[in-house]
Coordinates of C-alpha atoms and ligand atoms in Angstrom, one line a residue:
M1 CA 64.7 341.2 -78.2
V2 CA 65.0 341.9 -74.5
K3 CA 65.6 345.5 -73.6
I4 CA 68.3 346.8 -71.3
T5 CA 67.4 349.6 -68.9
T6 CA 69.8 351.8 -66.9
V7 CA 68.4 352.5 -63.5
K8 CA 69.7 355.4 -61.4
T9 CA 70.4 354.4 -57.8
K10 CA 72.0 355.8 -54.7
P11 CA 75.0 353.9 -53.2
Y12 CA 74.7 352.2 -49.8
T13 CA 77.6 352.4 -47.3
D14 CA 76.9 349.1 -45.5
Q15 CA 77.3 346.5 -48.2
K16 CA 80.6 345.2 -46.8
P17 CA 80.8 341.4 -47.2
G18 CA 81.6 339.7 -43.9
T19 CA 83.1 336.4 -43.1
S20 CA 80.9 334.8 -45.7
G21 CA 79.1 337.2 -48.0
L22 CA 76.7 340.1 -47.3
R23 CA 74.1 339.1 -44.6
K24 CA 71.3 341.4 -43.6
R25 CA 67.7 341.1 -42.4
V26 CA 65.3 340.3 -45.2
T27 CA 63.6 343.6 -44.5
V28 CA 66.9 345.4 -45.3
F29 CA 66.8 343.8 -48.7
Q30 CA 63.1 344.4 -49.2
Q31 CA 62.6 347.9 -47.8
N32 CA 65.6 349.8 -49.1
Q33 CA 65.2 350.7 -52.7
H34 CA 67.5 348.8 -55.0
Y35 CA 69.4 347.3 -52.1
A36 CA 69.8 343.8 -53.7
E37 CA 70.1 345.2 -57.2
N38 CA 73.0 347.4 -56.1
F39 CA 74.9 344.6 -54.5
I40 CA 74.3 342.2 -57.4
Q41 CA 75.5 344.9 -59.8
S42 CA 78.6 345.4 -57.6
I43 CA 79.4 341.7 -57.8
I44 CA 79.1 341.6 -61.6
S45 CA 81.1 344.7 -62.0
V46 CA 84.2 342.9 -60.7
I47 CA 84.1 340.7 -63.7
E48 CA 85.9 342.5 -66.5
P49 CA 83.4 343.5 -69.4
A50 CA 85.7 341.7 -71.9
E51 CA 85.4 338.5 -69.9
R52 CA 81.6 338.6 -69.6
Q53 CA 80.7 337.5 -73.1
A54 CA 82.3 334.1 -72.5
A55 CA 81.4 334.0 -68.9
T56 CA 79.3 331.4 -67.1
L57 CA 78.0 332.0 -63.5
V58 CA 76.5 329.4 -61.3
V59 CA 73.6 330.5 -59.2
G60 CA 71.9 328.7 -56.3
G61 CA 70.7 329.0 -52.8
D62 CA 69.4 327.4 -49.7
G63 CA 65.7 327.9 -50.4
R64 CA 65.2 330.7 -47.9
F65 CA 62.6 333.4 -48.2
F66 CA 63.5 336.1 -50.8
M67 CA 65.8 333.7 -52.7
K68 CA 63.6 333.4 -55.7
D69 CA 63.2 337.1 -56.0
A70 CA 67.0 337.5 -55.7
I71 CA 67.6 334.9 -58.4
Q72 CA 65.3 336.7 -60.9
L73 CA 67.2 339.9 -60.2
I74 CA 70.5 338.1 -60.8
V75 CA 69.2 336.8 -64.1
Q76 CA 68.0 340.2 -65.2
I77 CA 71.2 342.1 -64.1
A78 CA 73.5 339.4 -65.5
A79 CA 71.8 339.6 -68.9
A80 CA 72.0 343.3 -69.0
N81 CA 75.7 343.3 -68.1
G82 CA 76.6 341.0 -70.9
I83 CA 77.1 337.8 -69.0
N84 CA 76.8 334.9 -71.4
H85 CA 75.4 332.0 -69.5
L86 CA 73.9 331.2 -66.1
V87 CA 73.6 327.7 -64.6
I88 CA 70.9 327.6 -61.9
G89 CA 69.8 324.8 -59.6
Q90 CA 66.2 323.7 -60.2
N91 CA 63.9 325.9 -58.2
G92 CA 66.9 327.9 -57.2
I93 CA 68.0 325.1 -54.9
M94 CA 71.7 324.3 -54.7
S95 CA 73.8 323.7 -51.5
T96 CA 76.9 325.8 -51.0
P97 CA 79.2 322.8 -51.5
A98 CA 77.3 321.8 -54.7
V99 CA 77.7 325.3 -56.1
S100 CA 81.4 325.1 -55.5
C101 CA 81.5 321.7 -57.2
V102 CA 79.5 322.9 -60.2
I103 CA 81.7 326.0 -60.7
R104 CA 84.8 323.8 -60.8
K105 CA 83.2 321.2 -63.0
I106 CA 82.0 323.5 -65.7
K107 CA 84.9 326.0 -65.3
A108 CA 82.6 328.9 -64.6
V109 CA 84.0 332.3 -63.8
G110 CA 82.3 332.1 -60.5
G111 CA 79.0 331.8 -58.7
I112 CA 76.5 333.6 -56.6
I113 CA 75.1 331.8 -53.6
L114 CA 71.9 333.0 -51.9
T115 CA 72.1 332.1 -48.3
A116 CA 72.6 333.4 -44.8
S117 CA 73.7 329.9 -43.9
H118 CA 72.7 328.9 -40.3
N119 CA 70.9 332.2 -39.6
P120 CA 67.1 331.9 -39.4
G121 CA 65.0 332.7 -42.4
G122 CA 61.5 333.9 -43.3
P123 CA 60.2 337.4 -43.7
N124 CA 61.7 338.4 -40.4
G125 CA 64.8 336.4 -40.7
D126 CA 68.1 336.9 -42.6
F127 CA 69.1 336.8 -46.2
G128 CA 72.5 336.8 -47.8
I129 CA 74.4 337.0 -51.0
K130 CA 77.8 335.5 -51.5
Y131 CA 80.2 335.6 -54.4
N132 CA 82.5 332.7 -55.2
I133 CA 85.3 332.8 -57.7
S134 CA 86.4 330.4 -60.5
S135 CA 88.2 328.0 -58.0
G136 CA 84.8 327.4 -56.5
G137 CA 85.8 329.1 -53.2
P138 CA 84.5 332.3 -51.5
A139 CA 85.9 335.4 -53.0
P140 CA 89.1 336.4 -51.2
E141 CA 89.4 339.7 -49.4
G142 CA 91.0 341.5 -52.4
I143 CA 87.8 340.9 -54.3
T144 CA 85.3 341.4 -51.5
N145 CA 87.0 344.7 -50.9
K146 CA 86.6 345.6 -54.5
I147 CA 82.9 344.7 -54.4
F148 CA 82.5 346.9 -51.3
D149 CA 84.3 349.8 -53.0
I150 CA 82.1 349.6 -56.1
S151 CA 78.9 349.4 -53.9
K152 CA 79.9 352.6 -52.0
N153 CA 80.1 354.6 -55.2
L154 CA 77.4 353.0 -57.4
Q155 CA 75.2 355.5 -59.2
E156 CA 73.3 353.2 -61.6
Y157 CA 72.8 349.6 -62.5
L158 CA 71.8 347.7 -65.7
I159 CA 68.8 345.4 -65.8
C160 CA 66.5 343.6 -68.2
P161 CA 63.3 344.1 -66.3
E162 CA 61.1 342.0 -68.7
L163 CA 63.3 339.0 -68.6
K164 CA 61.7 336.1 -66.6
V165 CA 62.9 332.6 -66.3
D166 CA 61.0 329.5 -65.2
L167 CA 63.2 328.1 -62.5
S168 CA 61.3 324.8 -62.2
K169 CA 62.0 323.5 -65.8
I170 CA 65.2 321.6 -66.3
G171 CA 66.8 322.7 -69.6
K172 CA 68.2 325.7 -71.5
Q173 CA 66.3 328.9 -72.1
T174 CA 67.8 331.4 -74.6
F175 CA 67.1 335.1 -74.8
E176 CA 68.2 337.7 -77.3
V177 CA 69.5 340.6 -75.4
D178 CA 70.2 344.0 -77.0
T179 CA 73.8 344.4 -78.3
F180 CA 75.0 341.1 -76.8
K181 CA 75.4 337.5 -77.9
P182 CA 72.3 335.4 -77.0
F183 CA 72.0 335.0 -73.2
T184 CA 71.3 331.5 -72.0
V185 CA 69.9 330.3 -68.7
E186 CA 70.3 326.6 -67.9
I187 CA 68.3 325.0 -65.1
V188 CA 70.1 321.9 -63.8
D189 CA 69.3 319.1 -61.4
S190 CA 70.4 320.4 -58.0
V191 CA 72.0 317.2 -56.9
E192 CA 73.4 315.3 -59.8
A193 CA 76.9 316.8 -60.3
Y194 CA 77.5 316.8 -56.6
A195 CA 76.4 313.2 -56.2
E196 CA 78.7 312.2 -59.1
M197 CA 81.6 313.9 -57.4
L198 CA 81.0 312.0 -54.1
R199 CA 80.9 308.7 -56.0
G200 CA 84.5 309.4 -57.0
I201 CA 85.6 310.3 -53.5
F202 CA 84.2 307.5 -51.3
D203 CA 83.8 303.8 -51.6
F204 CA 80.1 303.7 -52.2
A205 CA 80.0 299.9 -52.1
A206 CA 81.4 299.9 -48.6
L207 CA 79.1 302.7 -47.5
K208 CA 76.1 300.8 -49.0
E209 CA 77.1 297.7 -47.0
L210 CA 77.4 299.8 -43.9
L211 CA 74.0 301.4 -44.3
S212 CA 71.9 298.6 -45.8
G213 CA 73.9 295.4 -45.7
P214 CA 73.1 292.5 -43.4
N215 CA 74.9 294.0 -40.5
H216 CA 73.9 297.6 -41.2
I217 CA 74.0 300.4 -38.7
N218 CA 71.1 302.8 -38.2
V219 CA 71.5 306.4 -39.0
R220 CA 69.5 309.5 -38.4
L221 CA 70.2 312.5 -40.5
D222 CA 68.4 315.8 -39.9
A223 CA 68.4 318.3 -42.8
M224 CA 66.8 321.0 -40.5
H225 CA 64.5 322.0 -43.4
G226 CA 67.5 323.4 -45.2
V227 CA 68.9 322.8 -48.7
V228 CA 70.7 319.5 -47.9
G229 CA 67.4 317.5 -47.7
P230 CA 67.3 316.5 -51.4
Y231 CA 71.0 315.6 -51.3
V232 CA 70.5 313.3 -48.3
K233 CA 67.4 311.7 -49.8
K234 CA 69.1 311.0 -53.1
I235 CA 72.5 310.0 -52.0
V236 CA 72.1 308.4 -48.5
C237 CA 68.6 307.0 -48.9
E238 CA 68.1 306.2 -52.6
E239 CA 71.6 305.3 -53.5
L240 CA 73.2 304.0 -50.3
G241 CA 70.0 302.3 -49.2
S242 CA 69.4 303.8 -45.8
P243 CA 65.7 303.6 -45.0
A244 CA 63.6 306.6 -46.1
N245 CA 62.7 307.4 -42.5
S246 CA 66.4 307.7 -41.5
A247 CA 66.4 311.2 -43.0
V248 CA 64.1 313.9 -41.5
N249 CA 63.2 317.5 -42.3
C250 CA 64.3 317.0 -45.8
V251 CA 62.0 319.4 -47.6
P252 CA 63.6 322.8 -47.8
Q253 CA 61.4 325.5 -46.4
E254 CA 61.6 329.3 -46.7
D255 CA 61.7 329.7 -43.0
F256 CA 63.3 326.4 -42.0
G257 CA 60.1 325.5 -40.2
G258 CA 60.6 328.5 -38.0
H259 CA 63.8 327.1 -36.5
H260 CA 67.5 328.1 -36.7
P261 CA 69.0 325.8 -39.3
D262 CA 72.1 325.5 -37.2
P263 CA 73.5 322.1 -36.4
N264 CA 74.5 322.3 -32.8
L265 CA 73.3 320.9 -29.5
T266 CA 71.0 323.7 -28.9
Y267 CA 69.2 324.1 -32.2
A268 CA 69.3 320.5 -33.3
A269 CA 67.9 319.4 -29.9
D270 CA 65.3 317.2 -31.6
L271 CA 68.1 315.1 -33.1
V272 CA 70.0 315.0 -29.8
N273 CA 66.9 313.8 -28.0
T274 CA 66.1 311.2 -30.6
M275 CA 69.7 309.9 -30.5
K276 CA 69.5 309.6 -26.7
G277 CA 66.9 306.9 -27.2
G278 CA 69.6 304.6 -28.4
E279 CA 67.8 303.4 -31.5
Y280 CA 70.4 305.0 -33.9
D281 CA 74.1 304.4 -34.1
F282 CA 75.1 307.6 -35.9
G283 CA 73.4 310.9 -36.2
A284 CA 74.1 314.1 -38.1
A285 CA 72.5 317.5 -38.8
F286 CA 73.3 320.1 -41.4
D287 CA 72.9 323.9 -41.6
G288 CA 70.7 325.8 -44.0
D289 CA 73.1 325.8 -46.9
G290 CA 74.5 322.4 -46.3
D291 CA 78.1 323.3 -45.6
R292 CA 78.1 322.6 -41.8
N293 CA 77.6 319.3 -40.0
M294 CA 77.2 318.0 -36.5
V295 CA 78.1 314.4 -35.8
L296 CA 76.6 312.4 -33.0
G297 CA 77.1 308.8 -31.8
K298 CA 74.7 306.4 -30.2
H299 CA 72.9 307.8 -27.2
G300 CA 73.7 311.3 -28.4
F301 CA 77.5 311.0 -27.9
F302 CA 78.7 314.4 -29.1
V303 CA 81.7 314.8 -31.5
N304 CA 83.2 318.3 -31.0
P305 CA 83.8 319.7 -34.5
S306 CA 87.4 320.5 -33.7
D307 CA 87.8 316.8 -32.8
S308 CA 85.9 315.7 -35.9
V309 CA 88.4 317.1 -38.3
A310 CA 91.2 315.6 -36.2
V311 CA 89.6 312.1 -36.3
I312 CA 89.2 312.3 -40.1
A313 CA 92.8 313.4 -40.4
A314 CA 94.0 310.4 -38.3
N315 CA 91.9 308.0 -40.5
I316 CA 92.3 309.8 -43.8
T317 CA 94.0 307.0 -45.7
G318 CA 90.9 304.9 -45.6
I319 CA 89.2 307.3 -48.0
P320 CA 89.9 306.4 -51.7
Y321 CA 90.2 310.1 -52.7
F322 CA 93.2 310.6 -50.4
Q323 CA 94.7 307.3 -51.5
K324 CA 94.9 308.9 -54.9
T325 CA 95.9 312.5 -54.0
G326 CA 98.0 311.8 -50.9
V327 CA 97.7 314.1 -47.9
K328 CA 99.3 317.4 -48.7
G329 CA 98.7 319.2 -45.5
L330 CA 96.1 320.0 -42.8
A331 CA 94.6 323.3 -41.7
R332 CA 92.3 324.8 -39.1
S333 CA 91.0 328.2 -38.3
M334 CA 92.7 330.0 -35.5
P335 CA 90.0 329.6 -32.8
T336 CA 89.5 325.9 -33.7
S337 CA 91.0 323.7 -31.0
G338 CA 94.5 322.3 -31.3
A339 CA 93.2 318.7 -31.7
L340 CA 94.3 318.7 -35.4
D341 CA 97.8 320.0 -34.5
N342 CA 98.3 316.8 -32.3
V343 CA 97.5 314.6 -35.3
A344 CA 99.7 316.7 -37.7
K345 CA 102.6 316.4 -35.3
A346 CA 102.2 312.7 -34.7
L347 CA 101.7 311.9 -38.3
K348 CA 104.3 314.4 -39.5
M349 CA 101.9 316.4 -41.6
Q350 CA 102.2 320.1 -42.3
L351 CA 99.6 322.2 -40.4
Y352 CA 98.4 325.7 -41.2
E353 CA 96.5 328.1 -38.9
T354 CA 94.3 330.5 -40.8
P355 CA 91.9 333.2 -39.7
T356 CA 88.2 332.4 -39.4
G357 CA 86.3 331.8 -42.6
W358 CA 86.7 329.2 -45.4
K359 CA 88.1 331.7 -47.9
F360 CA 91.5 331.4 -46.3
F361 CA 91.9 327.7 -47.1
G362 CA 91.4 328.2 -50.8
N363 CA 94.9 329.6 -51.7
L364 CA 96.6 326.7 -49.8
M365 CA 94.5 324.2 -51.7
D366 CA 95.0 325.8 -55.1
A367 CA 98.8 325.7 -54.3
G368 CA 98.7 322.0 -53.5
K369 CA 99.5 322.5 -49.9
L370 CA 96.3 321.5 -48.2
S371 CA 94.1 318.4 -48.3
L372 CA 91.9 318.5 -45.2
C373 CA 90.7 321.4 -43.0
G374 CA 88.1 322.3 -40.4
E375 CA 86.7 325.0 -38.2
E376 CA 85.2 324.8 -34.7
S377 CA 82.0 326.1 -36.1
F378 CA 80.9 322.7 -37.4
G379 CA 82.7 323.1 -40.7
T380 CA 84.8 320.3 -42.2
G381 CA 86.0 319.8 -45.7
S382 CA 88.8 319.0 -48.1
D383 CA 90.3 320.1 -51.4
H384 CA 87.7 318.2 -53.4
I385 CA 85.9 321.6 -53.6
R386 CA 86.6 325.0 -52.1
E387 CA 83.8 325.2 -49.5
K388 CA 83.2 323.2 -46.3
D389 CA 81.0 320.3 -47.0
G390 CA 78.4 318.9 -44.6
L391 CA 77.5 315.7 -46.4
W392 CA 81.1 315.0 -47.4
A393 CA 82.0 315.1 -43.7
V394 CA 79.2 312.7 -42.8
L395 CA 80.3 310.3 -45.6
A396 CA 83.9 310.6 -44.3
W397 CA 82.7 309.6 -40.8
L398 CA 80.7 306.7 -42.2
S399 CA 83.7 305.6 -44.2
I400 CA 85.7 305.5 -40.9
L401 CA 82.9 303.5 -39.2
A402 CA 82.9 301.1 -42.1
T403 CA 86.7 300.6 -42.0
R404 CA 87.2 300.4 -38.3
K405 CA 84.0 298.6 -37.4
Q406 CA 83.8 300.6 -34.1
S407 CA 81.2 303.0 -32.7
V408 CA 81.6 306.7 -32.9
E409 CA 82.3 306.8 -29.1
E410 CA 84.9 304.1 -29.3
I411 CA 86.7 305.9 -32.2
M412 CA 86.6 309.2 -30.3
K413 CA 87.9 307.7 -27.1
D414 CA 90.6 305.8 -28.9
H415 CA 91.6 309.0 -30.5
W416 CA 91.9 310.8 -27.2
Q417 CA 93.9 308.0 -25.7
K418 CA 96.3 308.2 -28.5
F419 CA 96.6 312.0 -29.1
G420 CA 95.3 313.5 -25.9
R421 CA 92.2 315.6 -25.7
N422 CA 91.5 319.3 -26.3
F423 CA 88.6 320.4 -24.2
F424 CA 86.9 323.2 -26.1
T425 CA 83.9 325.4 -25.9
R426 CA 82.6 328.6 -27.4
Y427 CA 80.3 331.2 -25.8
D428 CA 78.4 333.5 -28.1
Y429 CA 77.0 336.8 -27.0
E430 CA 74.6 337.8 -29.7
E431 CA 73.2 341.2 -30.6
V432 CA 75.3 343.1 -28.1
D433 CA 75.4 346.9 -28.6
S434 CA 78.1 347.4 -31.2
D435 CA 79.8 350.3 -29.4
A436 CA 79.9 348.3 -26.1
A437 CA 81.3 345.3 -27.9
N438 CA 84.0 347.3 -29.8
K439 CA 85.0 349.1 -26.6
M440 CA 85.3 345.8 -24.7
I441 CA 87.6 344.4 -27.4
K442 CA 89.6 347.6 -27.5
D443 CA 90.0 347.8 -23.8
L444 CA 91.0 344.2 -23.6
E445 CA 93.6 344.7 -26.3
T446 CA 95.0 347.6 -24.3
T447 CA 95.2 345.4 -21.2
M448 CA 96.8 342.6 -23.2
F449 CA 99.4 344.8 -24.9
D450 CA 100.6 346.2 -21.6
A451 CA 104.2 345.1 -21.1
S452 CA 103.5 343.4 -17.8
F453 CA 100.7 341.2 -19.2
V454 CA 102.9 338.4 -20.6
G455 CA 104.1 336.4 -17.6
K456 CA 101.1 337.4 -15.5
K457 CA 99.5 334.6 -13.5
F458 CA 95.7 334.1 -13.3
S459 CA 94.0 331.8 -10.9
S460 CA 90.6 330.4 -10.6
G461 CA 89.7 327.6 -8.1
D462 CA 92.8 325.5 -7.7
K463 CA 94.1 326.3 -11.2
T464 CA 96.7 328.8 -12.1
Y465 CA 97.7 329.8 -15.6
E466 CA 100.6 332.0 -16.8
V467 CA 100.3 334.1 -19.9
A468 CA 102.9 333.1 -22.5
V469 CA 101.6 335.0 -25.6
A470 CA 99.1 337.8 -26.0
D471 CA 98.3 339.2 -29.4
N472 CA 95.8 340.1 -32.1
F473 CA 96.1 337.3 -34.6
A474 CA 97.4 338.3 -38.0
Y475 CA 97.8 336.0 -40.9
T476 CA 100.3 336.2 -43.8
D477 CA 99.0 334.0 -46.6
P478 CA 101.9 331.7 -47.5
V479 CA 100.9 331.6 -51.1
D480 CA 100.3 335.3 -52.1
G481 CA 101.8 337.1 -49.1
S482 CA 98.6 339.0 -48.4
V483 CA 98.2 340.0 -44.8
S484 CA 95.0 339.8 -42.8
K485 CA 95.2 341.7 -39.5
N486 CA 92.9 341.9 -36.4
Q487 CA 91.6 338.3 -36.6
G488 CA 91.0 337.8 -32.9
L489 CA 92.6 338.5 -29.5
R490 CA 94.5 335.5 -28.3
I491 CA 95.8 334.8 -24.7
I492 CA 97.9 331.7 -24.8
F493 CA 99.1 330.3 -21.5
S494 CA 102.3 328.5 -20.8
D495 CA 100.5 325.1 -20.8
G496 CA 99.1 325.8 -24.3
S497 CA 95.6 326.6 -23.1
R498 CA 94.0 329.4 -25.0
I499 CA 91.4 332.1 -24.5
I500 CA 90.3 333.8 -27.7
F501 CA 87.9 336.7 -28.2
R502 CA 86.7 337.9 -31.6
L503 CA 83.7 339.7 -33.1
S504 CA 81.6 337.7 -35.5
G505 CA 81.5 338.7 -39.2
T506 CA 78.3 337.0 -40.0
G507 CA 75.7 338.6 -37.7
S508 CA 73.0 340.8 -39.2
A509 CA 72.2 343.1 -36.3
G510 CA 74.4 344.5 -33.5
A511 CA 77.6 342.7 -32.7
T512 CA 78.2 339.1 -31.7
I513 CA 81.1 338.5 -29.3
R514 CA 82.6 335.0 -29.5
L515 CA 84.7 333.6 -26.7
Y516 CA 86.6 330.4 -27.4
I517 CA 88.3 328.3 -24.8
D518 CA 90.8 325.5 -25.7
S519 CA 92.6 323.4 -23.1
Y520 CA 94.8 320.4 -23.8
E521 CA 95.0 317.3 -21.6
K522 CA 97.1 314.3 -22.3
D523 CA 96.8 312.5 -19.0
P524 CA 94.7 309.4 -19.8
Q525 CA 93.2 309.6 -16.3
K526 CA 91.8 313.0 -17.0
I527 CA 90.6 312.8 -20.6
Y528 CA 87.1 311.6 -19.6
Q529 CA 86.5 314.3 -17.1
D530 CA 83.5 316.6 -17.6
P531 CA 84.4 319.3 -20.1
Q532 CA 82.5 321.9 -18.1
V533 CA 84.5 321.2 -15.0
M534 CA 87.8 321.2 -17.0
L535 CA 87.0 324.5 -18.7
A536 CA 85.2 326.4 -15.9
P537 CA 88.4 328.1 -14.5
L538 CA 89.4 329.4 -17.9
V539 CA 85.9 330.7 -18.6
D540 CA 86.1 332.5 -15.3
I541 CA 89.5 334.0 -16.1
A542 CA 88.3 335.1 -19.5
L543 CA 85.3 336.9 -18.1
K544 CA 87.4 338.6 -15.4
V545 CA 90.2 339.7 -17.7
S546 CA 87.8 341.1 -20.3
Q547 CA 85.2 342.4 -17.9
L548 CA 82.7 341.2 -20.5
Q549 CA 79.8 341.1 -18.2
E550 CA 80.4 344.6 -16.8
K551 CA 81.1 346.1 -20.2
T552 CA 78.3 344.6 -22.2
G553 CA 75.6 344.2 -19.5
R554 CA 75.4 340.5 -20.4
T555 CA 75.3 338.1 -17.4
G556 CA 75.5 335.1 -19.6
P557 CA 76.0 334.1 -23.3
T558 CA 73.0 333.9 -25.6
I559 CA 74.2 330.5 -26.4
C560 CA 76.9 328.2 -25.3
V561 CA 77.6 326.3 -28.4
F562 CA 79.1 323.1 -27.3
I563 CA 80.2 321.9 -23.9
D564 CA 77.7 319.0 -23.9
A565 CA 74.0 318.5 -24.3
M566 CA 73.3 319.8 -20.9
S567 CA 74.1 323.4 -21.2
C568 CA 71.3 325.9 -22.0
T569 CA 70.3 329.4 -21.3
W570 CA 67.5 330.3 -18.9
K571 CA 66.3 333.9 -18.4
N572 CA 69.4 335.1 -20.1
Q573 CA 71.7 333.2 -17.8
L574 CA 73.8 330.3 -18.7
V575 CA 72.8 327.1 -16.9
L576 CA 75.4 324.3 -16.9
S577 CA 74.6 320.9 -15.7
A578 CA 76.9 318.0 -15.1
T579 CA 76.5 314.5 -13.8
V580 CA 78.8 313.7 -10.9
I581 CA 79.4 310.1 -9.9
S582 CA 80.7 309.8 -6.4
P583 CA 81.5 306.6 -4.3
T584 CA 79.4 306.2 -1.1
D585 CA 78.9 303.4 1.4
Q586 CA 75.9 302.3 -0.7
G587 CA 77.9 302.1 -3.9
L588 CA 78.2 304.8 -6.6
R589 CA 75.9 307.7 -6.4
K590 CA 74.9 309.6 -9.4
R591 CA 74.0 313.2 -8.9
S592 CA 73.2 316.1 -11.2
I593 CA 74.7 319.4 -10.4
H594 CA 73.6 322.7 -11.9
W595 CA 75.1 326.1 -11.7
R596 CA 74.3 329.4 -13.3
N597 CA 76.3 332.3 -14.4
L598 CA 79.9 331.2 -14.0
Ligands
LIG601 C1 81.1 332.1 -38.6 C2 82.0 331.0 -38.1 C3 83.1 330.7 -39.2 C4 82.4 330.3 -40.5 C5 81.4 331.4 -40.9 C6 80.6 331.0 -42.1 O1 81.8 333.3 -38.8 O2 82.7 331.4 -36.9 O3 83.9 329.7 -38.7 O4 83.3 330.1 -41.5 O5 80.5 331.6 -39.8 O6 79.9 329.8 -41.9 P1 81.8 334.5 -37.7 O7 82.6 335.6 -38.4 O8 80.3 334.8 -37.5 O9 82.4 334.0 -36.5 V1 78.5 329.5 -42.8 O10 78.0 328.0 -42.5 O11 77.8 330.8 -42.7 O12 78.9 329.7 -44.4
LIG602 CO1 76.6 327.4 -43.9

């Protein structure tokens, strides 16, 4: 018989789940007494005691440092609170999309995901705990607010301190817990249920032909030492026949090999450089928990995530899953570029614009209103589950390549020809002093809300933009009517170009300011122009209107996420480079230009 102990604790005031769960430095979880225990108890407390005796929870994580300790705590606290059954990925490993898949498949009441996603890991990195509900999606704000309220008042938690499970052994382990029905822990293969699901979504025979048939293409997939490695190995290499060496960094590591497991041009630079060599036709990278993806074509041709979802939308009928379900609607988060809107309009599909974070898509999907959605932050997914899904996105792209028999670059360029192009970029200013960041946003809001702001003209270089709309984005959920306010400051100009400022909800220290720029161009002569050149005036205007540099002391962003492979930071300054081709008497001259600190 396993004993239940009641432990007295003091509540913490800072356990508010952000955009995607509670994320803090590992040291916060380790050094504050009962910090993790408190939060786990707060999550389990939102499940009604009467429900718990029949309740199954799915547990898994991205393999980062402290995950195994947290899983043991979850086992002990779940048992002591009368949860009936836990399903855990072998060695704790389960990608975020796989957890969502398993919750749905076995009709669990929810799941707990141990991840800080793309944030670095290791003893000095970040850790995170996220709660998902029975739909398989991230808990909506109503529930995360409840968890937060409980955590602020928590005086004690229940735990079975002697209960230990072997996470490596597949199978069921049963424990007799004081006063409750037997408590079972089931360790499952991390990949199987998820692989089974993908087999039902895509045409695996066509993908196998593409990856290992006589005219196969060469792919390079970089798991960035995150959780997706075993999934890529099993599904893409073993099952679809891609050579073993086409997948790299596939062993999950507690510190992601010391890198940021973040699939963008800066942190997946290895992949970008390998792709430039021209040996591979298609490249992709994933984040720590496997829900994000970056897609590259031959020679490192970059597919902007906002474009990626638009391309999938325009080619969606080639995917067997959507042939069965039909296309119910499309959605993007507010800062994501309008590329998807252009497809929705042309193909007469319903489009929804939601706040940042995957949780807002769930209600629409549950109500049968949404099939495909994406975020500019390298997130793409569909209603097959309730999380974004990195490997799903890659198989969706490969399906398009298989059907269209064109390269990534050709597909992208065709798309722009047909729908026009949204030039898009995001600048991140990380670990800014919180007070300074809040003040900057507040001051900007005051400026924007001044009666004279709408209609005002801003110029930079030879471009002039007139303000058409200035607001703080608020979202009313079309399904349950709930309202989410303060989701980001938007300045929309009369030509549809947008400047957006918002504060990140996933950082673990200080504040991160995100600046998003979106500018639409339908002139076929201009769609191949350098994005940096196209966006420079709007960046300049954004910095002037917000006085970001003056108010935060930051001369450049910490990272400019995606203009193209040539932007980087140097001594805290943004360095942009572009290749300019100009006609001369001797023919075309290629010249690199660099400029700092727009
Ligand atoms: C960021 C992204 C958002 C994404 C979220 C979680 O949030 O902007 O689009 O949904 O991370 O992604 P924020 O609040 O920092 O901007 V992940 O891969 O952490 O689950
Ligand atoms: Co993630």
